[in-house]
Tab-separated table of C-alpha atoms in Angstrom:
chain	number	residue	atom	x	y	z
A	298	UNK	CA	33.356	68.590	-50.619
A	299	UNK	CA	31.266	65.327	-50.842
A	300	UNK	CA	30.417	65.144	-46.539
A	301	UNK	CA	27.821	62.557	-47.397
A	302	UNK	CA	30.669	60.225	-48.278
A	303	UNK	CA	31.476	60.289	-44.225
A	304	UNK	CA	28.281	58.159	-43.710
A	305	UNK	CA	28.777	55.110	-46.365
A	306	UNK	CA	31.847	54.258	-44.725
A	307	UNK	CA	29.366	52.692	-41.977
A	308	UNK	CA	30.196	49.716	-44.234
A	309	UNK	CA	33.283	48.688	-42.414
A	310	UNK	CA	31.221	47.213	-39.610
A	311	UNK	CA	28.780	45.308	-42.365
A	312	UNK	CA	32.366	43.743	-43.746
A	313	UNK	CA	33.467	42.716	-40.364
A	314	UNK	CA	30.397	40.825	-39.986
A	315	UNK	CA	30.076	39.618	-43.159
A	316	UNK	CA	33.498	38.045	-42.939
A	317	UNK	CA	32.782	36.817	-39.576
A	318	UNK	CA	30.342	34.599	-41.207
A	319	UNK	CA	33.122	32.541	-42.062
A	320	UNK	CA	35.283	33.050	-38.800
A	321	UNK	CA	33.701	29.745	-37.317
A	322	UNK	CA	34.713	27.625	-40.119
A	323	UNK	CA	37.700	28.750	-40.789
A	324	UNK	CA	39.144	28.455	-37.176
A	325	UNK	CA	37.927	24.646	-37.437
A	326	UNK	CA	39.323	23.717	-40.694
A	327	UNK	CA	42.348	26.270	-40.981
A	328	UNK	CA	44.728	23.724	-39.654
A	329	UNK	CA	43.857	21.025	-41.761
A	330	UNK	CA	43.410	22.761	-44.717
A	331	UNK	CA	47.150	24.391	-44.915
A	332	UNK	CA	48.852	24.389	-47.803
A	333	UNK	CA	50.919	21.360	-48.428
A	334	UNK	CA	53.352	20.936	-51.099
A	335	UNK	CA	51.308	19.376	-53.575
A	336	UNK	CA	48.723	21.600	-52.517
A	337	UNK	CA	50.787	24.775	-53.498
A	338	UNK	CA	51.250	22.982	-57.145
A	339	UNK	CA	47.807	23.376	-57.870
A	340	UNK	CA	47.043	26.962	-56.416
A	341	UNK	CA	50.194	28.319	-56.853
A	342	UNK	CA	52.479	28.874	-59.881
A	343	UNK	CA	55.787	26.661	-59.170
A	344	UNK	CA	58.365	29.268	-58.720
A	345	UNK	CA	56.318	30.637	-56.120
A	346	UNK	CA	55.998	27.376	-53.949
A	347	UNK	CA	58.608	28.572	-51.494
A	348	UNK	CA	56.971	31.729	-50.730
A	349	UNK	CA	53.776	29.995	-49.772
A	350	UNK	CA	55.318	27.253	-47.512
A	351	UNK	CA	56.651	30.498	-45.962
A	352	UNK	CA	53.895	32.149	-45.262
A	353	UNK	CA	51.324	29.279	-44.895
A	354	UNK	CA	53.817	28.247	-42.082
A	355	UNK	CA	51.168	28.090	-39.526
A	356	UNK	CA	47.761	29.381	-40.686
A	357	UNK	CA	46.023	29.888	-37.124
A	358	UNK	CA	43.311	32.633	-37.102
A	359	UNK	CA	45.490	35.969	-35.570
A	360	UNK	CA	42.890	36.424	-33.110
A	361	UNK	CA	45.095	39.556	-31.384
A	362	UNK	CA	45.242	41.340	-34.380
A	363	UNK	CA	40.923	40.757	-34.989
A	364	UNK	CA	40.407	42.232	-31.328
A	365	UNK	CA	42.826	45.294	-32.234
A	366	UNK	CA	41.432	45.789	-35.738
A	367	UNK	CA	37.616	45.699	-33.962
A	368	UNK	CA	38.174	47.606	-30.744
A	369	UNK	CA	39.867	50.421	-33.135
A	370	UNK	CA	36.769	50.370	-35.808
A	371	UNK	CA	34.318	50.198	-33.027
A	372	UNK	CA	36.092	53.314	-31.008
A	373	UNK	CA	35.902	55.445	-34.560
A	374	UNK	CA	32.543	54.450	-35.395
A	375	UNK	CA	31.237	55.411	-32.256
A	376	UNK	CA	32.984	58.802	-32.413
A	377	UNK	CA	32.002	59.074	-35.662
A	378	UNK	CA	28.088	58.447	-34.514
A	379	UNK	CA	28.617	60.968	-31.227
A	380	UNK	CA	29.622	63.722	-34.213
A	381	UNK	CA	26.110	62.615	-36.175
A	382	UNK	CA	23.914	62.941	-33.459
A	383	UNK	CA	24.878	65.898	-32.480
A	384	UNK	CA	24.956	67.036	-35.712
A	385	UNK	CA	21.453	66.091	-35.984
A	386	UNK	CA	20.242	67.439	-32.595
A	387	UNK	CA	22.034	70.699	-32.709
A	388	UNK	CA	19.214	71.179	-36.104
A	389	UNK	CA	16.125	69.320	-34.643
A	390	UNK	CA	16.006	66.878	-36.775
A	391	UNK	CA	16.424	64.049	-34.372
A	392	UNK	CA	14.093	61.074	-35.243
A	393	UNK	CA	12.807	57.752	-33.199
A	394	UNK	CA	12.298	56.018	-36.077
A	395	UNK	CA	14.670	56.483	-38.479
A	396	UNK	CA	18.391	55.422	-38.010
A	397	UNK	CA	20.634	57.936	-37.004
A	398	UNK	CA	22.826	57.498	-39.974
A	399	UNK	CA	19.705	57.240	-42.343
A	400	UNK	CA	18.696	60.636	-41.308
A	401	UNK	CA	22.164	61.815	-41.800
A	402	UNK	CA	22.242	61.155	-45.361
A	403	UNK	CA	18.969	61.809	-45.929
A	404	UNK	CA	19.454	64.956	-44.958
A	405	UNK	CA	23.068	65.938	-46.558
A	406	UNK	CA	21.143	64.650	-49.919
A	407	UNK	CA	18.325	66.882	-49.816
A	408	UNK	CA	20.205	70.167	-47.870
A	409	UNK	CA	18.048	70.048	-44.567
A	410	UNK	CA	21.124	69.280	-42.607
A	411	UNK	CA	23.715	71.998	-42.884
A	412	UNK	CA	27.318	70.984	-41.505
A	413	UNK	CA	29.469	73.072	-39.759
A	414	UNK	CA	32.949	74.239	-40.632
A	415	UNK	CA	34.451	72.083	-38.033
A	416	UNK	CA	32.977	69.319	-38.773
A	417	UNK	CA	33.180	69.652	-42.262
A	418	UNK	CA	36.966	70.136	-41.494
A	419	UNK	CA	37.012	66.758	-39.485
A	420	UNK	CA	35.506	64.884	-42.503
A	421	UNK	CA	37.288	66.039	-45.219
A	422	UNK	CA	40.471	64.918	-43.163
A	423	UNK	CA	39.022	61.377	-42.311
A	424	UNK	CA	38.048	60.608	-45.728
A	425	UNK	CA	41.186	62.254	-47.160
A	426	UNK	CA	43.818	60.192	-49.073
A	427	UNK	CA	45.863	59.559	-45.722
A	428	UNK	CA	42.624	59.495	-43.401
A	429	UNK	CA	41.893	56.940	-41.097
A	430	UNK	CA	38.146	55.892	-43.250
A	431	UNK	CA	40.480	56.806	-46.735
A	432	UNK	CA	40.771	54.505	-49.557
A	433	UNK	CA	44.162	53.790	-48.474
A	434	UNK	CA	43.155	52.575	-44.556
A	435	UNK	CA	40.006	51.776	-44.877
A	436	UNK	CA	41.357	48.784	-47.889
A	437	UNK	CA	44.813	47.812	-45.711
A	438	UNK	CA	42.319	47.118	-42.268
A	439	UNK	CA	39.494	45.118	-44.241
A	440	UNK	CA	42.597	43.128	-45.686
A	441	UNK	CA	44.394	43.133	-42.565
A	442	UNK	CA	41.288	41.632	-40.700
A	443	UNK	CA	40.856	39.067	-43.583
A	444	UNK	CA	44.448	37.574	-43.300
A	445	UNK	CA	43.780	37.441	-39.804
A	446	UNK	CA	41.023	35.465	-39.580
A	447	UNK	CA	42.444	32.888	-41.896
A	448	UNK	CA	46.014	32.814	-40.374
A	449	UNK	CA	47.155	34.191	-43.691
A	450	UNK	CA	46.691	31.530	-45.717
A	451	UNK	CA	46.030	32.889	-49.261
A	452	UNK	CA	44.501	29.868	-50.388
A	453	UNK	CA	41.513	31.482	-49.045
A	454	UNK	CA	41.443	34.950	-50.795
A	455	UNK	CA	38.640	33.846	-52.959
A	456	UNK	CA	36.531	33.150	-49.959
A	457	UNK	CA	36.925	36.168	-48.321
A	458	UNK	CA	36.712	38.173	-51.417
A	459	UNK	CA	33.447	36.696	-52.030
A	460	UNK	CA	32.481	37.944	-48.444
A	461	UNK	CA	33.655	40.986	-48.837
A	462	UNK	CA	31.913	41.703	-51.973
A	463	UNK	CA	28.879	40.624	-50.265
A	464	UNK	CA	29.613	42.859	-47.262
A	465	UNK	CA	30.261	46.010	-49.730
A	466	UNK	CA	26.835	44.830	-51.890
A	467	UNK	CA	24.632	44.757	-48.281
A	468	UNK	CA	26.607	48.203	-47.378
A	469	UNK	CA	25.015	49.318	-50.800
A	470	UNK	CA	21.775	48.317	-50.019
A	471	UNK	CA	21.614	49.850	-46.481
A	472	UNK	CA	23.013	53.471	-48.552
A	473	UNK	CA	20.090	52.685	-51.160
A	474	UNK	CA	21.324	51.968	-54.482
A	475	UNK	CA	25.093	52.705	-55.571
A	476	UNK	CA	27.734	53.482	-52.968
A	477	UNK	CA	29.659	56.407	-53.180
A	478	UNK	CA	32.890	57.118	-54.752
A	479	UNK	CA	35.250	56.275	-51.966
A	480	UNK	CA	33.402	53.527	-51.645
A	481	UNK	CA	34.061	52.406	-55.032
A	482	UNK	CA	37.608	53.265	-54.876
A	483	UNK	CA	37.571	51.307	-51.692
A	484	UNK	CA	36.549	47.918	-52.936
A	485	UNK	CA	39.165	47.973	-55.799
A	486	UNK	CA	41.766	48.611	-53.937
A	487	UNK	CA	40.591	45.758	-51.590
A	488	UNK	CA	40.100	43.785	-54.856
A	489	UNK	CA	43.632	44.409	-55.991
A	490	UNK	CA	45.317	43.426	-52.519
A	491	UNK	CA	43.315	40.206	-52.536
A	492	UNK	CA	45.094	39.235	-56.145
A	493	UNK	CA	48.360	40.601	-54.656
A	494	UNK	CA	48.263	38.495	-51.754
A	495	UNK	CA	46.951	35.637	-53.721
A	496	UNK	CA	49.642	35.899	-55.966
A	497	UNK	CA	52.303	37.457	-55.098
A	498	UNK	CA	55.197	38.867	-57.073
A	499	UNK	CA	58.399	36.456	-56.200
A	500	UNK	CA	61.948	37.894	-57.117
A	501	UNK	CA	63.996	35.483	-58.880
């Protein structure tokens, strides 16, 4: 079982800032910037124009659902971190100067820290297919959080994909090189939704 893929998701929290970069911005200009007809010409493929009026309706930043969506990831992080350090201190291995969760894959690379069935258990159910940091929820809440903060307005999939490419290339830097390969698996998915909800599939 790959446990040490527990720790990379820490890069939900780099994402949420990363697109909050743009949060300012976008709840200035979001109103202005709604699709209008002509608009939709340009962006979108004709037979898809009605769609977009649809859902470009009213493109104000869903500020309910970017409380929800951050309350939630902060309550599982912080779970998540009580389970690391006491992972950590259980083994001694505790550390003032080193980030908890850099000691924590530190030492699940190089076998100093030894997890316990439990929480082995725990992990391998969290990162599962249907677990809550799994491909599969981990993708729908970054997308979730990025049609929220732009009133979901596809227009502007490209500029939150480029943020959240950013987000997962600074959560690759903070793991030290290439993320795992949830990670991976992550960001594709992610990548895919964006082109989905960019263009999406109209039924004649």
């Amino acid at each position: 079982m790959s446990v040490g893929n527990i720790g990379s998701n820490s890069y939900t929290s780099n994402l949420v800032s990363q697109i909050k970069g743009n949060s300012s911005k976008d709840a200035k200009t979001t109103e202005t910037t709604a699709a209008t007809t002509e608009d939709v010409g340009v962006v979108y493929e004709p037979s898809k124009e009605t769609d977009v009026k649809v859902r470009n309706k009213n493109n104000k930043v869903d500020a309910e659902t970017i409380a929800k969506l951050k309350a939630d990831a902060d309550a599982r992080l912080s779970q998540l971190k009580g389970i690391v350090e006491q992972l950590i201190s259980k083994q001694g291995k505790a550390s003032e100067t080193v980030s908890i969760w850099e000691q924590f894959k530190n030492g699940i690379l190089d076998g100093s820290i030894e997890v316990d069935e439990a929480t082995a258990k725990q992990a391998q159910e969290d990162i599962s297919e249907d677990g809550y940091w799994g491909v599969k929820q981990t993708s729908e809440r970054i997308l979730d959080f990025a049609k929220a903060i732009t009133g979901n307005d596809a227009s502007k999939a490209e500029e939150m994909r480029d943020a959240i490419k950013k987000g997962f290339e600074e959560a690759g830097k903070l793991w030290g090189g290439e993320l795992p390969e949830i990670s991976q698996k992550t960001y594709d998915a992610v990548m895919k939704g964006l082109d989905e909800w960019k263009n999406p599939q109209v039924e004649a």
